[in-house]
Structures are given as structure tokens and as C-alpha cells.
Coordinates of C-alpha atoms in Angstrom, one line a residue:
M6 CA 12.0 27.3 -61.1
S7 CA 14.9 29.6 -60.5
R8 CA 17.6 29.0 -57.8
S9 CA 16.4 32.1 -55.9
S10 CA 12.8 30.9 -55.8
T11 CA 14.0 27.4 -54.6
R12 CA 16.0 29.1 -51.8
G13 CA 13.0 31.1 -50.8
T14 CA 10.8 28.0 -50.7
S15 CA 13.4 26.1 -48.6
S16 CA 13.8 29.0 -46.3
Y17 CA 10.0 29.2 -45.8
C18 CA 9.8 25.5 -45.1
C19 CA 12.5 25.7 -42.5
R20 CA 10.9 28.7 -40.8
S21 CA 7.5 26.9 -40.8
T22 CA 9.0 23.7 -39.4
G23 CA 10.9 25.7 -36.8
M24 CA 7.8 27.5 -35.7
T25 CA 5.9 24.3 -35.4
L26 CA 8.6 22.8 -33.2
M27 CA 8.7 25.9 -31.0
R28 CA 4.9 25.7 -30.6
V29 CA 5.1 22.1 -29.6
S30 CA 7.8 22.9 -27.1
L31 CA 5.6 25.7 -25.7
L32 CA 2.7 23.2 -25.5
V33 CA 4.8 20.8 -23.4
L34 CA 5.8 23.8 -21.2
S35 CA 2.2 24.7 -20.7
Q36 CA 1.4 21.3 -19.3
I37 CA 4.3 21.7 -16.8
V38 CA 2.9 25.1 -15.8
F39 CA -0.5 23.6 -15.4
F40 CA 0.4 20.6 -13.4
F41 CA 3.2 21.9 -11.2
P42 CA 1.1 24.1 -8.9
I43 CA -1.2 21.2 -8.2
S44 CA 1.5 18.9 -6.8
T45 CA 3.1 21.8 -4.9
S46 CA -0.1 22.8 -3.2
S47 CA -0.9 19.1 -2.4
F48 CA 2.6 18.6 -0.8
S49 CA 2.3 21.8 1.2
A50 CA -1.1 20.8 2.5
C51 CA 0.3 17.6 4.0
S52 CA 2.3 19.5 6.6
S53 CA -0.6 21.5 8.0
G54 CA -3.8 20.9 9.8
N55 CA -4.9 18.2 12.2
R56 CA -4.5 14.5 11.6
N57 CA -8.1 13.9 10.4
H58 CA -7.7 16.7 7.8
Q59 CA -4.3 15.3 6.8
H60 CA -5.7 11.8 6.2
R61 CA -8.3 13.2 3.9
I62 CA -5.6 15.1 2.0
H63 CA -3.6 11.9 1.7
S64 CA -6.5 10.0 0.2
R65 CA -7.1 12.7 -2.4
Q66 CA -3.6 13.6 -3.3
L67 CA -3.5 11.3 -6.4
G68 CA -6.4 13.3 -7.9
S69 CA -6.1 16.6 -6.0
L70 CA -7.4 19.7 -7.7
S71 CA -6.6 23.2 -6.7
K72 CA -9.0 26.1 -6.8
S73 CA -9.4 27.7 -10.2
S74 CA -8.1 31.0 -8.9
Q75 CA -4.8 29.3 -8.0
N76 CA -4.3 27.2 -11.1
P77 CA -5.3 28.5 -14.5
S78 CA -7.1 26.2 -16.9
P79 CA -5.0 24.5 -19.7
T80 CA -6.6 26.7 -22.3
K81 CA -5.7 29.8 -20.3
S82 CA -2.1 28.6 -19.9
L83 CA -1.9 28.0 -23.7
C84 CA -3.4 31.4 -24.5
L85 CA -0.9 33.2 -22.3
L86 CA 2.1 31.4 -23.8
F87 CA 1.1 31.7 -27.4
A88 CA 0.0 35.3 -27.0
A89 CA 3.4 36.1 -25.6
N90 CA 4.9 34.5 -28.7
G91 CA 2.6 36.5 -30.9
D92 CA 1.3 33.5 -32.9
F93 CA -1.8 32.5 -30.9
N94 CA -4.2 34.0 -33.4
N95 CA -2.5 32.3 -36.3
N96 CA -5.0 29.6 -37.2
N97 CA -3.4 28.7 -40.6
D98 CA -1.2 25.9 -39.2
P99 CA -3.3 22.7 -39.3
I100 CA -0.6 20.7 -37.5
L101 CA -0.6 23.1 -34.5
N102 CA -4.4 23.2 -34.4
Q103 CA -4.6 19.4 -34.4
I104 CA -2.1 19.2 -31.6
L105 CA -3.9 21.8 -29.5
A106 CA -7.2 20.0 -30.0
D107 CA -5.8 16.6 -29.0
E108 CA -4.0 17.9 -26.0
Q109 CA -7.1 19.9 -24.9
E110 CA -9.2 16.8 -25.2
K111 CA -6.7 14.8 -23.2
M112 CA -6.5 17.4 -20.4
D113 CA -10.2 17.8 -20.3
R114 CA -10.6 14.0 -19.9
D115 CA -7.9 14.0 -17.1
M116 CA -9.7 16.9 -15.4
A117 CA -13.0 14.9 -15.5
Y118 CA -11.3 11.8 -14.0
R119 CA -9.8 13.9 -11.2
I120 CA -13.1 15.5 -10.4
M121 CA -14.7 12.1 -10.3
F122 CA -11.9 10.7 -8.1
N123 CA -12.4 13.6 -5.6
Q124 CA -16.1 13.1 -5.5
Q125 CA -15.6 9.4 -4.8
S126 CA -13.0 10.1 -2.1
R127 CA -15.2 12.6 -0.3
R128 CA -18.1 10.1 -0.3
R129 CA -15.9 7.2 0.9
E130 CA -14.1 9.2 3.6
S131 CA -17.5 10.4 5.0
T132 CA -18.4 6.8 5.8
H133 CA -18.4 6.1 9.6
Y134 CA -17.4 2.6 10.7
Q135 CA -18.3 0.8 13.9
I136 CA -15.3 -1.3 14.9
I137 CA -15.4 -4.8 16.4
A138 CA -12.0 -6.3 17.0
A139 CA -10.4 -9.6 18.1
K140 CA -8.7 -9.4 21.4
E141 CA -5.2 -9.2 19.8
T142 CA -6.2 -6.3 17.5
E143 CA -7.9 -4.2 20.1
A144 CA -4.8 -1.9 20.3
M145 CA -5.2 -1.0 16.7
A146 CA -8.9 -0.5 17.1
K147 CA -8.4 1.9 20.0
E148 CA -5.7 3.8 18.0
M149 CA -8.1 4.2 15.0
E150 CA -10.8 5.6 17.2
K151 CA -8.4 7.9 19.0
S152 CA -6.7 9.2 15.8
Y153 CA -9.9 9.5 13.6
P154 CA -12.8 10.0 16.0
D155 CA -15.0 11.3 13.2
R156 CA -14.6 8.1 11.3
F157 CA -14.4 5.2 13.7
T158 CA -16.1 4.1 16.9
F159 CA -14.7 1.1 18.8
H160 CA -17.0 -1.2 20.8
P161 CA -15.0 -3.6 23.0
T162 CA -16.1 -7.3 22.9
Q163 CA -15.9 -9.7 25.8
W164 CA -14.0 -12.8 24.6
E165 CA -14.5 -15.2 27.4
K166 CA -15.0 -19.0 28.0
F167 CA -17.4 -21.1 29.9
P168 CA -15.9 -23.6 32.4
D169 CA -16.3 -26.3 29.8
G170 CA -14.1 -24.4 27.4
T171 CA -16.8 -23.3 24.9
D172 CA -17.1 -19.6 23.9
K173 CA -18.8 -17.1 26.1
I174 CA -18.8 -14.0 23.8
E175 CA -20.6 -10.7 24.2
I176 CA -20.2 -8.3 21.2
G177 CA -19.9 -4.6 22.1
G178 CA -22.3 -2.1 20.7
F179 CA -25.6 -3.9 21.4
Y180 CA -26.3 -3.2 25.0
P181 CA -27.9 -1.2 26.5
H182 CA -28.6 0.3 23.1
N183 CA -28.2 -1.3 19.6
L184 CA -25.6 0.9 17.9
L185 CA -24.6 -1.5 15.1
S186 CA -27.8 -2.3 13.2
G187 CA -28.0 -0.3 10.0
E188 CA -24.3 0.7 10.3
H189 CA -21.1 -0.1 8.4
V190 CA -19.1 -2.5 10.6
L191 CA -15.3 -3.0 10.4
F192 CA -14.0 -6.2 11.9
L193 CA -10.3 -6.4 12.8
A194 CA -9.5 -10.1 12.7
S195 CA -6.5 -12.2 13.8
F196 CA -6.4 -15.9 12.9
H197 CA -3.3 -16.8 14.9
N198 CA -4.7 -20.2 16.0
N199 CA -7.7 -22.4 15.4
D200 CA -9.5 -21.6 18.7
V201 CA -9.7 -17.8 18.1
T202 CA -10.5 -18.3 14.4
L203 CA -13.7 -20.3 15.3
S204 CA -14.6 -17.7 17.9
Q205 CA -14.3 -14.9 15.4
F206 CA -16.3 -16.7 12.7
Q207 CA -19.1 -16.9 15.3
V208 CA -19.0 -13.2 15.8
M209 CA -19.1 -12.5 12.1
I210 CA -22.2 -14.6 11.7
C211 CA -23.9 -12.8 14.6
L212 CA -23.0 -9.4 13.1
L213 CA -24.4 -10.3 9.6
Q214 CA -27.6 -11.5 11.2
S215 CA -28.0 -8.2 13.1
F216 CA -29.2 -6.0 10.1
I217 CA -25.9 -4.2 9.7
E218 CA -25.4 -2.2 6.5
S219 CA -22.1 -3.8 5.5
L220 CA -19.3 -5.9 7.0
T221 CA -15.6 -5.4 6.1
I222 CA -13.2 -7.9 7.6
V223 CA -9.6 -6.9 7.9
L224 CA -7.4 -10.0 8.0
P225 CA -3.9 -8.7 7.4
F226 CA -2.3 -12.2 7.4
S227 CA -4.0 -15.3 6.1
P228 CA -2.3 -18.1 7.9
V229 CA -3.6 -20.8 5.5
G230 CA -2.2 -19.1 2.4
T231 CA 0.6 -21.6 2.0
M232 CA -1.8 -24.6 2.2
E233 CA -3.7 -24.2 -1.1
R234 CA -2.9 -27.6 -2.7
V235 CA -2.4 -31.3 -1.8
V236 CA 0.0 -33.8 -3.1
R237 CA -2.0 -36.9 -2.2
E238 CA -5.6 -37.8 -1.4
G239 CA -6.6 -37.2 2.2
Q240 CA -4.6 -34.1 2.8
V241 CA -6.7 -31.0 3.6
A242 CA -6.2 -27.8 1.6
T243 CA -7.1 -25.4 4.5
A244 CA -7.0 -22.4 2.2
N245 CA -10.0 -23.9 0.4
T246 CA -11.9 -24.8 3.6
Y247 CA -11.4 -21.4 5.0
A248 CA -12.7 -19.9 1.7
H249 CA -15.8 -22.1 2.0
M250 CA -16.4 -20.8 5.5
F251 CA -16.1 -17.2 4.4
S252 CA -18.3 -17.8 1.4
S253 CA -20.9 -19.4 3.6
L254 CA -21.3 -16.3 5.8
P255 CA -24.9 -14.9 5.9
N256 CA -25.7 -12.1 3.4
C257 CA -26.5 -8.7 4.8
G258 CA -27.6 -7.4 1.4
R259 CA -24.1 -7.0 -0.1
P260 CA -21.0 -9.3 -0.1
T261 CA -18.7 -9.3 2.8
R262 CA -15.4 -7.6 1.9
L263 CA -12.3 -9.5 3.1
M264 CA -9.1 -7.3 3.1
V265 CA -5.9 -9.3 3.1
Y266 CA -2.3 -8.1 2.8
D267 CA 0.3 -9.8 0.6
L268 CA -1.5 -13.1 0.3
H269 CA 1.1 -15.8 -0.2
T270 CA -0.7 -17.4 -3.2
L271 CA -2.7 -14.8 -5.1
Q272 CA -4.9 -17.4 -6.8
N273 CA -6.5 -18.1 -3.4
R274 CA -8.8 -15.1 -3.9
F275 CA -10.7 -17.1 -6.5
Y276 CA -11.5 -19.7 -3.9
L277 CA -14.0 -17.3 -2.4
N278 CA -17.5 -17.2 -3.9
G279 CA -21.0 -16.2 -3.0
N280 CA -21.2 -13.9 0.0
A281 CA -17.5 -13.0 0.4
V282 CA -15.2 -11.1 -2.0
A283 CA -11.4 -10.8 -1.5
S284 CA -9.9 -7.4 -1.5
L285 CA -6.1 -7.8 -1.9
H286 CA -3.6 -5.3 -0.8
T287 CA 0.2 -4.9 -0.2
A288 CA 2.3 -3.5 2.6
I289 CA 5.1 -2.5 0.2
P290 CA 4.2 1.2 0.5
L291 CA 5.5 1.0 4.1
L292 CA 8.9 -0.2 2.9
K293 CA 9.0 2.4 0.2
Q294 CA 8.4 5.1 2.8
K295 CA 11.3 3.8 4.9
I296 CA 13.6 3.8 1.9
L297 CA 12.6 7.4 1.0
Q298 CA 13.1 8.5 4.7
G299 CA 16.6 6.9 4.6
Q300 CA 17.5 8.7 1.4
Q301 CA 16.3 12.1 2.7
Q302 CA 18.2 11.5 6.0
Q303 CA 21.4 10.9 4.2
Q304 CA 21.0 13.9 2.0
S305 CA 20.5 16.1 5.1
D306 CA 23.5 14.6 6.9
D307 CA 26.0 12.8 4.7
S308 CA 28.6 12.7 7.4
S309 CA 26.4 10.6 9.7
S310 CA 27.4 6.9 9.8
S311 CA 23.9 6.0 11.0
S312 CA 22.4 7.7 7.9
S313 CA 24.6 5.7 5.7
K314 CA 23.7 2.5 7.5
K315 CA 20.0 3.1 6.9
K316 CA 20.1 4.1 3.3
V317 CA 18.9 1.5 0.8
D318 CA 19.9 1.9 -2.8
C319 CA 19.1 -1.6 -4.2
I320 CA 16.2 -4.1 -4.1
A321 CA 16.8 -7.8 -4.0
F322 CA 14.4 -10.8 -4.2
P323 CA 15.2 -14.3 -2.9
D324 CA 13.6 -15.9 -6.0
D325 CA 12.1 -15.2 -9.4
G326 CA 8.6 -15.5 -8.0
A327 CA 9.1 -12.7 -5.5
A328 CA 10.7 -10.6 -8.3
K329 CA 7.7 -11.0 -10.6
R330 CA 5.3 -10.3 -7.8
F331 CA 6.9 -7.2 -6.2
G332 CA 9.3 -5.9 -8.8
A333 CA 6.9 -3.6 -10.5
Y334 CA 6.2 -1.8 -7.2
F335 CA 9.7 -0.4 -7.1
E336 CA 10.0 0.7 -10.8
D337 CA 9.2 4.3 -10.0
M338 CA 12.1 4.5 -7.5
G339 CA 14.7 3.8 -10.2
L340 CA 16.7 1.5 -7.9
P341 CA 18.8 -1.4 -9.3
V342 CA 17.4 -4.9 -8.8
I343 CA 19.0 -8.2 -7.9
V344 CA 17.3 -11.5 -8.4
C345 CA 18.5 -14.6 -6.6
G346 CA 17.5 -18.2 -6.9
K347 CA 18.3 -21.7 -5.9
T348 CA 20.4 -24.1 -7.9
R349 CA 20.4 -27.9 -7.4
G350 CA 23.6 -29.3 -6.0
D351 CA 24.7 -32.8 -5.0
G352 CA 21.7 -35.0 -4.1
D353 CA 18.8 -32.9 -2.8
T354 CA 20.9 -29.9 -1.7
R355 CA 20.1 -26.5 -3.1
T356 CA 22.3 -23.4 -3.1
V357 CA 21.2 -19.8 -3.3
V358 CA 23.0 -17.9 -6.1
I359 CA 22.7 -14.4 -7.6
Q360 CA 21.0 -14.9 -11.0
D361 CA 20.8 -11.3 -12.1
G362 CA 22.3 -8.0 -10.8
N363 CA 25.5 -6.8 -9.0
A364 CA 25.7 -6.5 -5.2
A365 CA 29.1 -4.9 -4.9
G366 CA 29.0 -1.7 -2.8
K367 CA 25.2 -1.7 -2.6
H368 CA 23.0 -1.2 0.5
I369 CA 20.4 -3.9 -0.2
V370 CA 17.0 -4.8 1.1
I371 CA 15.7 -8.3 0.5
V372 CA 11.9 -8.3 -0.1
D373 CA 9.5 -11.2 0.5
D374 CA 5.9 -11.7 1.6
L375 CA 6.5 -13.7 4.8
V376 CA 9.2 -15.2 6.9
Q377 CA 9.0 -18.4 9.0
T378 CA 12.2 -20.0 10.0
G379 CA 14.0 -17.8 7.4
G380 CA 16.4 -20.3 6.0
T381 CA 16.2 -19.0 2.4
L382 CA 16.2 -15.4 3.6
Y383 CA 19.4 -16.0 5.5
E384 CA 21.1 -17.8 2.7
T385 CA 20.2 -14.9 0.3
G386 CA 21.6 -12.3 2.7
K387 CA 24.8 -14.3 3.1
V388 CA 25.3 -14.6 -0.6
L389 CA 24.8 -10.9 -1.1
K390 CA 27.4 -10.1 1.5
E391 CA 29.9 -12.5 0.0
A392 CA 29.3 -10.7 -3.3
G393 CA 30.4 -7.4 -1.8
A394 CA 27.2 -5.8 -0.5
A395 CA 27.9 -2.8 1.8
S396 CA 24.9 -3.7 4.0
V397 CA 22.0 -6.1 3.8
H398 CA 18.5 -5.5 5.2
A399 CA 15.3 -7.5 5.1
F400 CA 11.6 -6.7 4.7
C401 CA 8.8 -9.3 5.1
S402 CA 5.2 -8.3 5.4
H403 CA 4.3 -11.1 7.8
A404 CA 6.6 -12.2 10.7
V405 CA 5.4 -15.7 11.3
F406 CA 8.5 -16.9 13.2
P407 CA 7.2 -20.2 14.7
K408 CA 8.8 -21.1 18.0
Q409 CA 10.5 -17.7 18.3
S410 CA 12.7 -18.4 15.4
W411 CA 13.3 -14.6 15.2
K412 CA 16.0 -15.0 17.9
R413 CA 18.3 -16.6 15.4
F414 CA 18.3 -13.3 13.3
N415 CA 18.8 -11.0 16.3
V416 CA 22.1 -9.8 17.5
G417 CA 24.2 -12.8 18.6
G418 CA 22.1 -15.3 16.7
D419 CA 23.5 -17.8 14.2
R420 CA 21.7 -16.0 11.4
A421 CA 22.5 -12.4 12.4
C422 CA 23.4 -11.1 8.9
F423 CA 20.9 -8.2 8.6
E424 CA 21.4 -4.7 9.8
T425 CA 17.7 -4.0 9.8
F426 CA 14.7 -6.4 9.7
W427 CA 11.4 -4.7 8.8
V428 CA 8.1 -6.4 9.4
T429 CA 4.6 -5.2 9.8
N430 CA 2.2 -5.8 12.8
S431 CA 0.0 -8.1 10.7
I432 CA 0.6 -10.8 13.4
P433 CA 0.5 -8.9 16.7
T434 CA 1.0 -12.0 18.8
V435 CA 4.5 -12.3 17.3
T436 CA 5.5 -8.7 16.7
D437 CA 4.5 -7.6 20.2
A438 CA 7.2 -9.9 21.5
L439 CA 10.0 -8.7 19.2
P440 CA 12.8 -6.7 20.9
V441 CA 12.4 -3.6 18.8
E442 CA 14.3 -1.5 21.4
E443 CA 17.3 -3.7 21.4
G444 CA 18.0 -5.5 18.2
I445 CA 17.6 -5.3 14.5
F446 CA 13.8 -5.5 14.2
E447 CA 11.5 -2.6 13.3
V448 CA 7.8 -3.1 13.3
L449 CA 5.9 -1.0 10.7
D450 CA 2.3 -0.1 11.7
L451 CA -0.4 -1.1 9.1
M452 CA -3.1 1.2 10.6
D453 CA -2.9 4.2 8.3
L454 CA -2.4 2.0 5.2
I455 CA -5.5 -0.1 6.1
I456 CA -7.6 3.1 6.4
H457 CA -6.3 4.3 3.1
D458 CA -7.0 1.0 1.4
L459 CA -10.4 0.8 3.1
D460 CA -11.4 3.9 1.2
H461 CA -9.7 3.3 -2.1
Y462 CA -10.1 -0.5 -2.5
G463 CA -6.5 -1.1 -3.3
S464 CA -2.9 0.0 -2.8
S465 CA -2.3 1.2 -6.4
A466 CA -3.1 4.8 -5.6
T467 CA -0.6 4.7 -2.7
M468 CA 2.0 3.1 -5.0
S469 CA 1.7 5.9 -7.6
N470 CA 1.6 8.7 -5.0
P471 CA 5.1 9.4 -3.6
Q472 CA 3.8 12.2 -1.5
F473 CA 1.8 9.8 0.6
L474 CA 5.0 7.8 1.1
S475 CA 7.2 10.7 2.1
S476 CA 4.7 12.6 4.2
P477 CA 5.4 12.6 8.0
M478 CA 1.7 11.6 8.6
S479 CA 1.9 8.5 6.4
P480 CA 2.2 5.0 7.9
G481 CA 5.3 4.3 9.9
K482 CA 5.8 7.8 11.3
K483 CA 2.6 8.9 12.9
K484 CA 1.7 11.9 15.0
R485 CA -0.9 11.2 17.6
T486 CA -3.6 13.7 18.4
Q487 CA -4.2 14.7 22.0
A488 CA -7.2 13.2 23.6

């Protein structure tokens, strides 16, 4: 072969390769053109309409679909781009044809999943619940009914005692007319002591024997989650005994759903069997929403010292267990992570040290599932400050705080090392007493997150949907409808 013919062949190969690369680039661009309008329209929809409409939008944002007139199909987008390039009718490139076929199949499959997700969301969000609540959770029940009247009806229950101290309970919704039989019932529980726990179990049994369609129990905090094992014979693993009590509830035709947030020991879910099934969730979306709000606030006003104080740009965990459990939830935020842990000192003493990460100049939030006396949490915060942290905050889903131990963390206390201490209202008997107006504590409301998880059977959709977190109607920053 002559040199001229070799140059011609090489030139043709280069042009062919270049065209293929250009077509692949256009293919990637077509996906951006196809998906971008969907996210834009979903985001815009969050800022309009009444609260009930907004909640339905939030629940469907992950799989939202715009009308076909607003968003062209993938095939149409590809046609327009390749037609503009003048090569769409060129079917002689097997590489391009295969890429187009694979991508079309992938987008068709994604479209089918989105349609299925929307159909499931509409069906779940059309379910109306009759609410029965423990005395301590009645405030949340009333707010649910007020905010979403088309979805929830609250029936107050009389939680009284006979003179001898035994229960005298009358469940709402039965008299003068039975409004619960054949209905989906949502029970808002609070197991803050043994007395109220037994009373609530009696109500659950009565409900399940009243021909209801289904029973969903929302128990945000499981108080026996830390007592799942024994070290010697005779000790009672109350996590196991409570699981037996739940599993022994009557059957209404389907298992009772038990919704729990940030269960301390995840394996406890497998203690349930028979007539009760655990539905595990997390309150981390509430913290992520606060972090995003702080970042947006600082971007809008960099000169404000308060904005700088609230901004969080680093996540810390007090031990490796917390890092393994919660670390994946923050991967999409791109924040640096610090992992701490305890090292054994002289005798039985243990000291908290930074095992991985750099705290210098960071605005850090320490994340854990619950706080009791908070010794480890305080030691972690102190170590981070000594390592040069600009500010240290804390987040715990459950504020147990026995014997008002929260006072030690508040302004003037001997453990006052946090600028902000976020907790949820999973234990209303404790959080109702926190000095949120004067002090470091901020209580994040679980209500909207509970409703979202009630429909979607998990927090994974919330975790992967940043628009749910940043929307002004999402948990933690609610707008109430007028009665």
C-alpha cells in the first residue's frame, strides 16, 4: 500500500473516531436536556399551592414526571440533536446504533419505574387514617389533622384511672358512632414509662379486635433498644420481652406495622415475629435540612456572624459504630468526616481521641442516635475544640436526658461546649421541657417526616431527594394552614 493511501486510511479512521466521540457527547447532552426540566418543574412546584398539595409533591419528587408537552421524550431529544448535526440518518455506524439502543432501553426502563412510583405514591397518599394517640402525643395528632385534614382524623382518647389505680380508658371514635371499624388506624405511641406503656398496649389490643382494616404504630423512640442482651442469667432483656408483646398482638388480617426511628440496636427488628413487623426509619433528613439551610443562609449573607455560626461544613461521629451506621447518609453532601473513638488509658480509664479526619477551622456537628447523660458526647466535643474546630454542634435523634441532665449542656453548665444542640421531639415528655427560647437546644419536629415515611415505607427516598430537604415545607420549617 502506498504512503498516500495509508494517510487516507488513517485520516478516515480519525474522522470516524472523532464523529463517534462527538455523537457520544451529544448523547450525554441529550440526557441532561431530558432530565433537567423535570427537576426544575418539581422544584418550582414546591413553592406554590396549599400544604396538602405540597406534601403530595414532596412524596412524588423522587419519581416526578412532567407532562409530555413540557418535556420531550428521550427519542425526540436525540432526534433533534442528531438532526441538527446532520448525521441522524446515518445508520452505518454500529457503535453509535448500539449506544443509542442501550441508552434508549435504559431510559425506557427508568421511565417505567417513575410511572410505577407515581402510581404507588398516588395510591398511598389517598389512604385516610384515623388517629389514636397517647396523651403525650396528642399535640402531634392535632397538628396532623389540622395540616392534612384530607388525610387524617384525630379521635381523642380518655386516659383515666379508677380510684384503685387501674386503667379507665375510653378510646375515641367509637361512640356515639363507630368510625374506626373497617378503617386504617394510626396509633401515635410514647413509651416513656412502664405505666403508660401497659395502658397503650391495652388500647392496641382493643383496636385490633374492633375489625379495623390495619394498624400502624408510630413509636419514634424505643426505650428498651439499649437492653437487648444480658451478661448473666436472671437479667431481663427488655428489648426481647417488648418484642414478644408486640408479636402477640391480635391479627386484624395483616401484620401490625411498627414504625421506629433510629433504633439503637438495629438487630432488634428481628426480635419481632408473627403479627408485628418493624419498619425502621431515621431522623437524619431533619439534620441534613438544617445543614442545607445554614449553607444557604451564609451564601445570602456572608457578613452575618450568626450565619457563620450556624453553618456546618463537617460531620463527626463519636465512635466507629456511629460512623458505619450514619456515614453513608451524608455522602451526597460532600462534607469531610471525622471519626473519633475511645482509647484505654491507665486502669479502666478511657480517653476520646480523633481517629480519622482534621478538625482545624471546621464547623462540626457530632451525630449520634441518642443522648442520656452525654459524657461521651461532651468528651468528643471537647477534643474537637482542642483540635482547632471553629465551632462544635451536636445532633441526637432521641433526647433521653434522665434527671434533667440536659441542664449540664445548656449555657452555664459544666458541659456547655456546643453552640447548637439539635434533637427531635421523639420523647415529648423531655423535649417539651427544654429551654428552646433561651439556650442552645433546638427541637426538630418529626411530624412531616413521619407522614412521608408512612407513605413510602422508609427514609431512603428522602435521603436521595435534596429538594425535600431544602423545601420550606419540609420538616423543621413548617407553614401552618389557617383553620
